[in-house]
mmCIF file of C-alpha atoms and ligand atoms in Angstrom:
data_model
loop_
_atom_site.group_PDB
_atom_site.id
_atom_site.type_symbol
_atom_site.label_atom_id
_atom_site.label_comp_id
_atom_site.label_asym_id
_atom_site.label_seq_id
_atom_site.Cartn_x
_atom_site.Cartn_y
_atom_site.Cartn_z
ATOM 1 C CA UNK A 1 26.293 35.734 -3.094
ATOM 2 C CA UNK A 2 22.887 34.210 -3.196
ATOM 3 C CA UNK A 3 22.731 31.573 -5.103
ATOM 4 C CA UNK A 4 19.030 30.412 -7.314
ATOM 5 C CA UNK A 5 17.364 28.176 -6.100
ATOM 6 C CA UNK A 6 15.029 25.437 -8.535
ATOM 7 C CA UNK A 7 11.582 26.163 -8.337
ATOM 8 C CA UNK A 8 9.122 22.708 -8.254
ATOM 9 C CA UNK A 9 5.766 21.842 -9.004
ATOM 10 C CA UNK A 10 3.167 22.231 -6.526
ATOM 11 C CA UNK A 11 2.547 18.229 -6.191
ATOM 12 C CA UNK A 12 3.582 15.008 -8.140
ATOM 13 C CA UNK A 13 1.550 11.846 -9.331
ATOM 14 C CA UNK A 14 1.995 8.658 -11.403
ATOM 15 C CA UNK A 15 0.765 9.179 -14.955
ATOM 16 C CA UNK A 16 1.459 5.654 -16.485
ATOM 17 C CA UNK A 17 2.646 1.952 -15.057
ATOM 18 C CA UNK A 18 3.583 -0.899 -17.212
ATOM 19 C CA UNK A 19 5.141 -3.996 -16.556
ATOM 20 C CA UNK A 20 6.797 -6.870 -18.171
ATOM 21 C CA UNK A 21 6.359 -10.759 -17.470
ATOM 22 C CA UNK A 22 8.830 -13.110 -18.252
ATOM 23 C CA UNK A 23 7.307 -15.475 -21.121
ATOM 24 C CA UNK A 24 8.492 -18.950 -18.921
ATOM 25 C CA UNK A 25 5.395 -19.762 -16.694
ATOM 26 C CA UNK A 26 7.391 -22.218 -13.847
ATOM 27 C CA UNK A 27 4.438 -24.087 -11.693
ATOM 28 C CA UNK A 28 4.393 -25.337 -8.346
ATOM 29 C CA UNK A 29 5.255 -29.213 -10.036
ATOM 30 C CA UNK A 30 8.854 -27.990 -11.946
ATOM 31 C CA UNK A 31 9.809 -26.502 -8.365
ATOM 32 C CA UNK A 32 9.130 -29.507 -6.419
ATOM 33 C CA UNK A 33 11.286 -31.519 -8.897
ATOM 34 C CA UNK A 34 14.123 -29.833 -6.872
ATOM 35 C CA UNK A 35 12.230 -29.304 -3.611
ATOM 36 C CA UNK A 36 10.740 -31.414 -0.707
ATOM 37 C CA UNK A 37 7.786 -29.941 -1.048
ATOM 38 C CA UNK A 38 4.159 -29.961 -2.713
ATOM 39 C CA UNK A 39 1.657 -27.566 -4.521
ATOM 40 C CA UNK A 40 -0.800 -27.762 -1.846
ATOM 41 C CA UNK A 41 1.874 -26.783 0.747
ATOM 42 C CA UNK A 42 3.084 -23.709 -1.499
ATOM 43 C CA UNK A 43 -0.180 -22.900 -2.523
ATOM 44 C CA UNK A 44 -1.545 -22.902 1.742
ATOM 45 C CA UNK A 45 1.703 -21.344 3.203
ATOM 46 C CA UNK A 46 2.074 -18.544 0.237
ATOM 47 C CA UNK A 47 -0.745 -18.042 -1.921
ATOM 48 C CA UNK A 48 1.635 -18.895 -5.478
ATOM 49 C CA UNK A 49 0.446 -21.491 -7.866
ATOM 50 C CA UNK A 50 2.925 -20.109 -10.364
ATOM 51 C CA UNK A 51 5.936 -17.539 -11.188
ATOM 52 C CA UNK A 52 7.666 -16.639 -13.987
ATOM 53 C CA UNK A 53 11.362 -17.213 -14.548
ATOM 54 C CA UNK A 54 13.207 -14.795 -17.316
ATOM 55 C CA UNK A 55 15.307 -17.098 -20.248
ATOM 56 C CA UNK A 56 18.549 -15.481 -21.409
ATOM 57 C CA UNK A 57 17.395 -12.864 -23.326
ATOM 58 C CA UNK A 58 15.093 -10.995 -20.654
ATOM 59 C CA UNK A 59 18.051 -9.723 -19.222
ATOM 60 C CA UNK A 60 17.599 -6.445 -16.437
ATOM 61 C CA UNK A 61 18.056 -3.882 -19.252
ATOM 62 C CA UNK A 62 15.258 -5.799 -21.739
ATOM 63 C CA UNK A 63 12.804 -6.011 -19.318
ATOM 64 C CA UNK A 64 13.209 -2.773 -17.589
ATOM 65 C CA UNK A 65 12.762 -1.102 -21.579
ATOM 66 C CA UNK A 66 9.889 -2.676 -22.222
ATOM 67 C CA UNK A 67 8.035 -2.347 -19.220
ATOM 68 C CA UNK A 68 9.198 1.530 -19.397
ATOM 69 C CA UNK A 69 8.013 1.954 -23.099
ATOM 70 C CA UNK A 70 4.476 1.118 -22.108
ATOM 71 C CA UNK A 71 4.715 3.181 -19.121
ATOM 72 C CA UNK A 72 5.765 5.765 -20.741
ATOM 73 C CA UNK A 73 2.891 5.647 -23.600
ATOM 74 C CA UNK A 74 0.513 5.033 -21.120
ATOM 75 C CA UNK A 75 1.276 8.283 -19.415
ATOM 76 C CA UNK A 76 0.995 10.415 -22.967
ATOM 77 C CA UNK A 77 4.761 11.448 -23.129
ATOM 78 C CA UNK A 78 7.701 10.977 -25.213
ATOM 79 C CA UNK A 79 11.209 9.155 -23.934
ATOM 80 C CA UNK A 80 13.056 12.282 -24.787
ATOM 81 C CA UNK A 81 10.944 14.291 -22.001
ATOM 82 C CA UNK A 82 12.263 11.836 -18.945
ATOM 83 C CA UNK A 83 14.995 13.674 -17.628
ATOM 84 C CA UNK A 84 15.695 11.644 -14.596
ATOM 85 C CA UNK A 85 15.730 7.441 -14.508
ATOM 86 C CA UNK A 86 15.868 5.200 -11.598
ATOM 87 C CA UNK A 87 16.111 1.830 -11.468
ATOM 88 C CA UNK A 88 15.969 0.240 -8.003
ATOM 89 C CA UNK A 89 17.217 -3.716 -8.393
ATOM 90 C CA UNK A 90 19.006 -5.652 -6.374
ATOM 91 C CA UNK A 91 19.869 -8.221 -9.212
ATOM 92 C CA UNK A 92 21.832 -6.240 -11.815
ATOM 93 C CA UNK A 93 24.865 -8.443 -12.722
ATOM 94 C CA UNK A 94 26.653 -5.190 -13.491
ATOM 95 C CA UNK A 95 28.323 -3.231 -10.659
ATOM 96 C CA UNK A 96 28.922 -0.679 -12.854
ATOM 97 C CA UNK A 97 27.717 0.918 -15.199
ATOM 98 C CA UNK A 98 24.331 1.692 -13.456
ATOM 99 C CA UNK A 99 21.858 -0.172 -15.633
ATOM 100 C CA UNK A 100 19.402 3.424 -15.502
ATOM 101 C CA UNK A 101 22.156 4.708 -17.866
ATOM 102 C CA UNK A 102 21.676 2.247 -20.596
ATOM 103 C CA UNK A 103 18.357 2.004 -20.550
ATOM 104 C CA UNK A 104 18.215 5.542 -20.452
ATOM 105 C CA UNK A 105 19.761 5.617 -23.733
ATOM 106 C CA UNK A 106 17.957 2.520 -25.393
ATOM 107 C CA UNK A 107 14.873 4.215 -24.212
ATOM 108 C CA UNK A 108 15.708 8.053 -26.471
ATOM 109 C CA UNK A 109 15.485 10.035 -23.344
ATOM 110 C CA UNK A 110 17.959 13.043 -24.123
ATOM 111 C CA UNK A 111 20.722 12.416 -21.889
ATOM 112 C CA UNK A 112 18.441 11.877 -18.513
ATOM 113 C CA UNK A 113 19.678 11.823 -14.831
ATOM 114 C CA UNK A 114 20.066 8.052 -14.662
ATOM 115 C CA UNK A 115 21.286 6.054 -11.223
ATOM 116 C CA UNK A 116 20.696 2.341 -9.274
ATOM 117 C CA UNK A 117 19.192 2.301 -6.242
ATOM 118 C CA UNK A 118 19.252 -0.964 -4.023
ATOM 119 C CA UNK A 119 16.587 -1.355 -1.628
ATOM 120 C CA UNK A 120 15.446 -4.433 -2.240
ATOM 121 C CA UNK A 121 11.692 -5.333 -2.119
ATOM 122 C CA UNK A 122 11.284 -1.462 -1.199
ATOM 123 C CA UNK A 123 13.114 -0.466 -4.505
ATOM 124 C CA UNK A 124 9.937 1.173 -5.864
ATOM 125 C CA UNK A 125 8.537 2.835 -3.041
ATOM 126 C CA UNK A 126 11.960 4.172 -1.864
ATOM 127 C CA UNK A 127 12.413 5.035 -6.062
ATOM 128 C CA UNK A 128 8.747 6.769 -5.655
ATOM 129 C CA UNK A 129 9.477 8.518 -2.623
ATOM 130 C CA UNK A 130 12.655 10.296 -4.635
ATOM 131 C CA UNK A 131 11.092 11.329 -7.726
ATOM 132 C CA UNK A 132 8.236 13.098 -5.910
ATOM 133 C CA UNK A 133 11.046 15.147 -3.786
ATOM 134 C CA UNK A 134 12.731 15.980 -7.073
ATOM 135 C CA UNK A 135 9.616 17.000 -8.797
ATOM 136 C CA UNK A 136 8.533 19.188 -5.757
ATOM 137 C CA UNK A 137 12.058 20.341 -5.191
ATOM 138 C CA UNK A 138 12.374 21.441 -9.268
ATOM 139 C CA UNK A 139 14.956 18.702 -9.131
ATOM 140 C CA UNK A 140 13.462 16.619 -12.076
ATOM 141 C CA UNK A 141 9.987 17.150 -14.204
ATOM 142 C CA UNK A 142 9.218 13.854 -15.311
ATOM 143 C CA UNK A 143 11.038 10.313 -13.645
ATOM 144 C CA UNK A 144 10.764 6.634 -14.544
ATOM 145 C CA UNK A 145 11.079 4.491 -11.748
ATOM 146 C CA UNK A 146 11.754 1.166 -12.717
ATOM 147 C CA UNK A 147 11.661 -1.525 -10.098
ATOM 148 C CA UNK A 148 13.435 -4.919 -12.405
ATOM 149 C CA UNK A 149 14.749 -8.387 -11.049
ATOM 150 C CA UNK A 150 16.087 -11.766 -11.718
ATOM 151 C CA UNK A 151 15.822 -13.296 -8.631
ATOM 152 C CA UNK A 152 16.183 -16.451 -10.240
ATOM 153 C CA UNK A 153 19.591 -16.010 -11.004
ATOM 154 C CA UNK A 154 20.365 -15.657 -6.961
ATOM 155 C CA UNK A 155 18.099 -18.647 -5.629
ATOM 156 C CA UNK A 156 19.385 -21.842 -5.431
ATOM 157 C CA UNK A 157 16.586 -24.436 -6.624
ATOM 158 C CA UNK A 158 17.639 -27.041 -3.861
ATOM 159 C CA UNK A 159 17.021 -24.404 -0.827
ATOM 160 C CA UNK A 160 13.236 -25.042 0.011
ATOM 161 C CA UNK A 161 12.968 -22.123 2.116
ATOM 162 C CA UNK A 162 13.609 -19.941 -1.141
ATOM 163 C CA UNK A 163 13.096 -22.002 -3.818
ATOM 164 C CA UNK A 164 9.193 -21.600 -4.368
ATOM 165 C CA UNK A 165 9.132 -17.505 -3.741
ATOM 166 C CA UNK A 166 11.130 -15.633 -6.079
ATOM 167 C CA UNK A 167 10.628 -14.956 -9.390
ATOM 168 C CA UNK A 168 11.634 -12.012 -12.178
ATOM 169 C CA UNK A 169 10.325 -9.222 -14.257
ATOM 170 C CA UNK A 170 9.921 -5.445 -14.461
ATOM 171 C CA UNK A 171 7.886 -2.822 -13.467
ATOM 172 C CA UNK A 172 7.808 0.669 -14.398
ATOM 173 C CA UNK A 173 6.271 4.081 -13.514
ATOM 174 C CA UNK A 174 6.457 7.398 -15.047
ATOM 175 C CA UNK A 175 6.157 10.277 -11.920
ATOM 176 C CA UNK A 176 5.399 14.171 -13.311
ATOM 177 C CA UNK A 177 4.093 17.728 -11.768
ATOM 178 C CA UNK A 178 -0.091 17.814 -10.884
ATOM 179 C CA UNK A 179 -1.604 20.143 -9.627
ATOM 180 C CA UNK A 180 -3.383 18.048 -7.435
ATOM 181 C CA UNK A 181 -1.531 15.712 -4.762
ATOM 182 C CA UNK A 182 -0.987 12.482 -6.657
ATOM 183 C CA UNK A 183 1.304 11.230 -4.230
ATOM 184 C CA UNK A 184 1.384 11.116 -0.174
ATOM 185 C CA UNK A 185 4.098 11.704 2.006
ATOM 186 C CA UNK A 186 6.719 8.414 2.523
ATOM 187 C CA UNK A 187 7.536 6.704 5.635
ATOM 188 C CA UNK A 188 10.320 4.663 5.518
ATOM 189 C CA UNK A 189 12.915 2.990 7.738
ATOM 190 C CA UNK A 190 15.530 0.241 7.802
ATOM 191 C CA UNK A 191 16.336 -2.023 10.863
ATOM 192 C CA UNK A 192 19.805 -3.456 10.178
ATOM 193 C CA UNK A 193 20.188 -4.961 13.395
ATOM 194 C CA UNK A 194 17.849 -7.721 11.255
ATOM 195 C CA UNK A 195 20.352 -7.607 8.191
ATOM 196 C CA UNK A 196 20.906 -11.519 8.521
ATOM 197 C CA UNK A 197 17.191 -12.581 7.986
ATOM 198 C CA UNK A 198 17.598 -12.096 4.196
ATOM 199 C CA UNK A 199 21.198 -12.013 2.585
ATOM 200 C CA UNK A 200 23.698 -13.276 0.249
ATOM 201 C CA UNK A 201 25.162 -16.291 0.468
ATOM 202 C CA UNK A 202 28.569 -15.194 0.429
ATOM 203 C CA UNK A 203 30.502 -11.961 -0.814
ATOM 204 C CA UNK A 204 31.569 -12.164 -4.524
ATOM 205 C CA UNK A 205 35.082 -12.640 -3.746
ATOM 206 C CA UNK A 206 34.396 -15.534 -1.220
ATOM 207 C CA UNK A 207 32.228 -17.539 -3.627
ATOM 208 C CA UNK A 208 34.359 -17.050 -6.914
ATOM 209 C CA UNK A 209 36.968 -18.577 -4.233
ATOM 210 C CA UNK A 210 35.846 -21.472 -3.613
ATOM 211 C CA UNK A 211 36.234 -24.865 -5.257
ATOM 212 C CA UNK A 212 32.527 -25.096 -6.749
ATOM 213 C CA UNK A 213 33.204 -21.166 -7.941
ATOM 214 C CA UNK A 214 29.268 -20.678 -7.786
ATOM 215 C CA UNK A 215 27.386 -17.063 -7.970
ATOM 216 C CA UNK A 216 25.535 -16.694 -4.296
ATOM 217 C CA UNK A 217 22.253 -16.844 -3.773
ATOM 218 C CA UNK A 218 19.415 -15.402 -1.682
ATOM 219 C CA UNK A 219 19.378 -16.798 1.673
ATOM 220 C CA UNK A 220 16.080 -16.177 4.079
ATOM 221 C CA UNK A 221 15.028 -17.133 7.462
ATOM 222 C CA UNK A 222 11.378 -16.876 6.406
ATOM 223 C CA UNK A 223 9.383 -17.359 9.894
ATOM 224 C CA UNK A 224 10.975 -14.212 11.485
ATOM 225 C CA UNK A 225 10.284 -12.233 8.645
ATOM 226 C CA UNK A 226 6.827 -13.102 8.072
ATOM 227 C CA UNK A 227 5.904 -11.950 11.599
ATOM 228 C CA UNK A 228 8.032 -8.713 10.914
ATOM 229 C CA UNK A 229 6.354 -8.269 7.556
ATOM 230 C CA UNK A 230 2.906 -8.996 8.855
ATOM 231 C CA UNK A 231 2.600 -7.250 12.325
ATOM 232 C CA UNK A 232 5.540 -4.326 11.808
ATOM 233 C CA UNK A 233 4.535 -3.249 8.475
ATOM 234 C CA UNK A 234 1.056 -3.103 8.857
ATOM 235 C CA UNK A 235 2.052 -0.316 11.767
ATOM 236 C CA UNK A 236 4.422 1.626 8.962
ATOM 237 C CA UNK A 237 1.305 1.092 6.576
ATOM 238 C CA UNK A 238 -0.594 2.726 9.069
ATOM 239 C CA UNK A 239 1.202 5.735 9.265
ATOM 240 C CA UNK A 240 1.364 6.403 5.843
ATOM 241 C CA UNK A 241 -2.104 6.581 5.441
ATOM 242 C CA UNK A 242 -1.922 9.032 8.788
ATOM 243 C CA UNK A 243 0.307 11.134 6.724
ATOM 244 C CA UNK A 244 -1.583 11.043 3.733
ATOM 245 C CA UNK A 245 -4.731 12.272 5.931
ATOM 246 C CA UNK A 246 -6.513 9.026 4.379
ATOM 247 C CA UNK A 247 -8.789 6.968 6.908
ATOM 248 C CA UNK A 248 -8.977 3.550 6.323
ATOM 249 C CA UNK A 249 -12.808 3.834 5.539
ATOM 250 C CA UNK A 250 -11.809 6.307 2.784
ATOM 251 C CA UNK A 251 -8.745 4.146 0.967
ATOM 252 C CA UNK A 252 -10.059 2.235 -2.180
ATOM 253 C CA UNK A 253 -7.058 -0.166 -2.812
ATOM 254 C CA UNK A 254 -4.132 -2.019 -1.244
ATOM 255 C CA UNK A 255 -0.761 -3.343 -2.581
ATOM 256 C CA UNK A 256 1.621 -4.661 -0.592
ATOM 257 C CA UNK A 257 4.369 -6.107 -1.665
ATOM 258 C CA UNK A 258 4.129 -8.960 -2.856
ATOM 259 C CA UNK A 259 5.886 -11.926 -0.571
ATOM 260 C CA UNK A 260 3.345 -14.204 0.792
ATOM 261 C CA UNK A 261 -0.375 -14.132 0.598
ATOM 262 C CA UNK A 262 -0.758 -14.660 4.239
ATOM 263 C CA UNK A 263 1.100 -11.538 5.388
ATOM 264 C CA UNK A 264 -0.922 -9.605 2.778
ATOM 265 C CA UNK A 265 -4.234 -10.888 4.606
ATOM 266 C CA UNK A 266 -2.628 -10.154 8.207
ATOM 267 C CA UNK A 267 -1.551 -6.477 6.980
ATOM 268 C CA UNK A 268 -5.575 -6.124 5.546
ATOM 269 C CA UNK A 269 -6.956 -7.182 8.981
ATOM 270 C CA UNK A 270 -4.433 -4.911 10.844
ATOM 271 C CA UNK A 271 -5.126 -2.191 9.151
ATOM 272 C CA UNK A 272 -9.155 -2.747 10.259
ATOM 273 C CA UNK A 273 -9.516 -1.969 6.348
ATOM 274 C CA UNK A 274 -13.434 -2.149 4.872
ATOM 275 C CA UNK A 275 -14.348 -5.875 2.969
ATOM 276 C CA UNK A 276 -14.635 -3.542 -0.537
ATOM 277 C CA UNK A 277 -11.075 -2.737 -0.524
ATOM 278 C CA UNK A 278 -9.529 -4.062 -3.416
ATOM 279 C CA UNK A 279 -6.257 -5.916 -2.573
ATOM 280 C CA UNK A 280 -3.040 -6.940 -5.353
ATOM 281 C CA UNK A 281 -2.811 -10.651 -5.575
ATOM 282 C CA UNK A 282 -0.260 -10.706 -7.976
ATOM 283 C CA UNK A 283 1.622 -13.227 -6.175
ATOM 284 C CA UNK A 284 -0.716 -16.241 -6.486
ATOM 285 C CA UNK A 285 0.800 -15.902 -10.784
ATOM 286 C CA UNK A 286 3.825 -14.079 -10.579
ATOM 287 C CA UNK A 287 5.855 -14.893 -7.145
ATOM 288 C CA UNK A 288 7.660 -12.628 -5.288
ATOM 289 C CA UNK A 289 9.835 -10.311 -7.727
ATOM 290 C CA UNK A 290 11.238 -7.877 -4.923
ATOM 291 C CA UNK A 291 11.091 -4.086 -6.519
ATOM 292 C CA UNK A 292 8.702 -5.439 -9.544
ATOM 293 C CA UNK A 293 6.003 -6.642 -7.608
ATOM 294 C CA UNK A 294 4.279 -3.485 -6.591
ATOM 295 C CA UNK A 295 4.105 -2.138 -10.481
ATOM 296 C CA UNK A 296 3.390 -5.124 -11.845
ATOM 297 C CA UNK A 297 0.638 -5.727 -8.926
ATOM 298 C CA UNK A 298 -0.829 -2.252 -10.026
ATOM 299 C CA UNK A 299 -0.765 -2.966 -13.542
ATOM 300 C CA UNK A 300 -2.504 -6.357 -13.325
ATOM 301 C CA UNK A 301 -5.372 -4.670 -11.263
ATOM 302 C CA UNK A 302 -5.932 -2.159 -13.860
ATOM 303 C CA UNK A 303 -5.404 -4.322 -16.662
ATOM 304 C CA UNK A 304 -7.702 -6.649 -15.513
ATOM 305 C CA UNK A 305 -10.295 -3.609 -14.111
ATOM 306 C CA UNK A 306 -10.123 -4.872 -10.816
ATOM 307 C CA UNK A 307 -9.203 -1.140 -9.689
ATOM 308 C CA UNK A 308 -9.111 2.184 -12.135
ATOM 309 C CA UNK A 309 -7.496 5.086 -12.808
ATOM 310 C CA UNK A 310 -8.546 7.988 -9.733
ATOM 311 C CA UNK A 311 -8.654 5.744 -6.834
ATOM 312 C CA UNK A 312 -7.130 6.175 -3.990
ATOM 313 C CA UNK A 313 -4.531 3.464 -2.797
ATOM 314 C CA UNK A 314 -2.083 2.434 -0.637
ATOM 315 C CA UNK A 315 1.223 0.968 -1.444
ATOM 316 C CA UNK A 316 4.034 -0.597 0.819
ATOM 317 C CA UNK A 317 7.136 -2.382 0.073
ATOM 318 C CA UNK A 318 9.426 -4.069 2.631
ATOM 319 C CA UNK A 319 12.523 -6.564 2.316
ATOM 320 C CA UNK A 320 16.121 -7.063 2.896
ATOM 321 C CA UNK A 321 18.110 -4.615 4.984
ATOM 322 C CA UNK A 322 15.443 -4.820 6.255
ATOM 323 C CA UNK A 323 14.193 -1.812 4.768
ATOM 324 C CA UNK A 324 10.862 -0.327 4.021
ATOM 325 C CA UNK A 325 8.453 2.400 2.486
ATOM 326 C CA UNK A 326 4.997 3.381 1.736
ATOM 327 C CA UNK A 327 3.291 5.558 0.601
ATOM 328 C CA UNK A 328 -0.619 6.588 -0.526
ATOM 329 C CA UNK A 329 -1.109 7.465 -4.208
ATOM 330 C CA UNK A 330 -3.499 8.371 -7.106
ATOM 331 C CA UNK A 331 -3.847 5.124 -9.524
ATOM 332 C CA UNK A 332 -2.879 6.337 -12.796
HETATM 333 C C1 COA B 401 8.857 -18.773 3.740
HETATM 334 C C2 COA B 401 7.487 -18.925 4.347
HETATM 335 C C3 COA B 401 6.434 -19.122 3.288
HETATM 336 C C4 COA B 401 7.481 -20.171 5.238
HETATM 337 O O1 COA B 401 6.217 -20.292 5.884
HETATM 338 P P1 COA B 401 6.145 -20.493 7.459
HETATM 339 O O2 COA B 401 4.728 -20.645 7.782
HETATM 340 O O3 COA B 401 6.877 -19.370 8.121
HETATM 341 O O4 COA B 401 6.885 -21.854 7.619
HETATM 342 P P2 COA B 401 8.063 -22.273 8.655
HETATM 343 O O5 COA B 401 9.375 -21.798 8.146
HETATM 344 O O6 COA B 401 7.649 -21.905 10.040
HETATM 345 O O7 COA B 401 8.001 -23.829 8.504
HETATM 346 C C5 COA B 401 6.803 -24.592 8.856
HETATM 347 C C6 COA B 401 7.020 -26.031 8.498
HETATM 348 O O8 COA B 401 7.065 -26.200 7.065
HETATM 349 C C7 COA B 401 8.260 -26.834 6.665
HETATM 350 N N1 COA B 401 8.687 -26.265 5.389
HETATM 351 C C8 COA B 401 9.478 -25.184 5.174
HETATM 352 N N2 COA B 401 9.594 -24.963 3.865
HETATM 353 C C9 COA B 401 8.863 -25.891 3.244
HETATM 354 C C10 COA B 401 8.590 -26.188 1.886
HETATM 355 N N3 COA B 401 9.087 -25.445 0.883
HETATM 356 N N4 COA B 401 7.781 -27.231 1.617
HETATM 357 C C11 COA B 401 7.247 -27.985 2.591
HETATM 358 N N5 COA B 401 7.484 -27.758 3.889
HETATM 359 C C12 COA B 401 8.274 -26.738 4.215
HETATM 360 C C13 COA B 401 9.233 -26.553 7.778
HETATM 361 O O9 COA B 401 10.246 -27.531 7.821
HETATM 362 C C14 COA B 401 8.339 -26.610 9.001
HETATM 363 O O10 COA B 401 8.112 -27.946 9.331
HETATM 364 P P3 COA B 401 7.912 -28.429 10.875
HETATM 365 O O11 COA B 401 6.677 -27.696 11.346
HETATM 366 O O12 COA B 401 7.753 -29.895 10.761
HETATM 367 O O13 COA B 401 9.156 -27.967 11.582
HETATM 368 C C15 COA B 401 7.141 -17.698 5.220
HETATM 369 O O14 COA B 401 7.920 -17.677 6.371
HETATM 370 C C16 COA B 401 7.338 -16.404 4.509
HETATM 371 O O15 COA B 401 6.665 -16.106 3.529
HETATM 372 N N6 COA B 401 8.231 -15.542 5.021
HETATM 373 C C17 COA B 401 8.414 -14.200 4.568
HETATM 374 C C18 COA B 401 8.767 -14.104 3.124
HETATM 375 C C19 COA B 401 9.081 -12.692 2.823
HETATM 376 O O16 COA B 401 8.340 -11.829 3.193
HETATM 377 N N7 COA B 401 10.207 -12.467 2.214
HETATM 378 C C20 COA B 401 10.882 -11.253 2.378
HETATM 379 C C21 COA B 401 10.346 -10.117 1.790
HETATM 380 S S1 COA B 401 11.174 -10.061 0.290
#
């Protein structure tokens, strides 16, 4: 018996990214109540001035809606024509059910192909690398990637090597067919033989154990992982734009993820790129929000008309695991 086989579109883009920002604005002062620390020293060492921490009622599934609805208006559809959702998050409080399900339905897609991913401060990329196989593939037409986080329910305010970084909020991107390529091939990779530079405290089970019976929190070694960040991922970077056939005199813009400003500027003068490139600072006003930051990095450029729709840039995200993934794309 032969069996069918799905037909796909000849290529895949993004056609619309919104984002959502936690209304609390927490500055460099309210951390260093809790910190031995200073502005100046956060400011130097990471490029934030401030982040934004969610209150109770921008929980995962709020956020992740409305940064989708706007994504999804932006890109000239309808919920009920997403037939596949992914959120990548590392901070749903909710084992199960996936949180794509629910916001699947709060959204009014029609029943859509809705699952989790965790891949940390990759979520998105790894998320964007998936849709454009199922779009190709005949898999899926149209997929929302949502990249959504609450880190500040997993960092403890008293760990200074943490404390100052990580932030929440959602961002969202609606992948479809195009006839031209929209998006460039992925390269990805994970190196758990570094698992212990960024992890959990403490399993579930082992925390709700103890005496204090305190959720875990995010625990980094930051040094090692700066140098990984800044000298390993500008090589990965690299290679996507090989892939992509893009020369670095040819790209337009650059967003990293967004963890320090530092290893941004290291990955820009790795990657030999031209002065004119514009490059995502999000972080300086919105921390590090793992699988947000690149969508919410893209939407501040265009918002603010830093970068427009047609250029040509080049995204990479990279965190726990470790694990990474970039990729070159069309801004929508
Ligand atoms: C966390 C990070 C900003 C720290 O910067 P760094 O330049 O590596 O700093 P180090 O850890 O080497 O510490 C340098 C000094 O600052 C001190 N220090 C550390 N944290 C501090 C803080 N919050 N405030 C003031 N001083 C601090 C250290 O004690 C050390 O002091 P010493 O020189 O007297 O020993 C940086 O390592 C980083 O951004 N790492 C990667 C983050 C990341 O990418 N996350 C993962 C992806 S999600």
């Amino acid at each position: 018996m032969k069996i069918a086989q799905a037909q796909g579109a000849p290529a895949s883009a993004i056609l619309g990214i919104g984002g959502y920002r936690p209304r609390r604005v927490v500055d460099n002062a309210e951390i260093c109540q809790f910190i031995d620390s200073s502005d100046e020293w956060i400011q130097t060492r990471s490029g934030i001035r401030e982040r934004r921490w969610a209150s109770a009622d921008e929980t995962i599934q709020m956020m992740s809606v409305a940064a989708s609805r706007k994504a999804i208006e932006r890109a000239g559809l309808e919920p009920e024509q997403i037939d596949t959702v992914i959120v990548a998050t590392v901070t749903h409080l909710y084992q199960t059910p996936a949180a794509a399900a629910t916001v699947a339905a709060e959204l009014g897609t029609k029943g859509a192909a809705a699952f989790d991913i965790s891949a940390a401060c990759a979520g998105f990329c790894y998320g964007t690398a998936m849709a454009d196989s199922f779009i190709r593939t005949g898999t899926s037409k149209y997929v929302l990637v949502i990249g959504v986080e609450r880190l500040s329910d997993f960092t403890d305010p008293r760990d200074r090597s943490t404390a100052f970084i990580f932030a929440d909020g959602a961002g969202a991107a609606v992948i479809g067919p195009s006839e031209v390529p929209g998006l460039g091939p992925v390269v990805w990779g994970s190196d758990g033989d570094q698992a212990g530079l960024i992890t959990q405290s403490q399993p579930w089970d082992v925390a709700l154990a103890g005496e204090e019976r305190h959720r875990p929190v995010l625990q980094m070694t930051g040094n090692p992982v700066f140098k990984w960040a800044a000298y390993t991922m500008a090589k990965a970077a690299a290679e996507a734009m090989d892939a992509a056939g893009i020369r670095p005199d040819e790209l337009e813009v650059f967003v990293p993820h967004q963890a320090n400003m530092r290893i941004t500027d290291a990955m820009f003068r790795a990657l030999k790129l031209p002065a004119e490139v514009i490059v995502g600072r999000d972080i300086a006003r919105q921390g590090n929000t793992s699988a947000a930051s690149v969508p919410l990095a893209i939407e501040a450029l265009l918002e603010s008309g830093e970068a427009r729709s047609g250029q040509t840039c080049l995204i990479i995200g990279f965190g726990a695991g470790l694990v990474y993934a970039g990729q070159v794309i069309t801004l929508p």
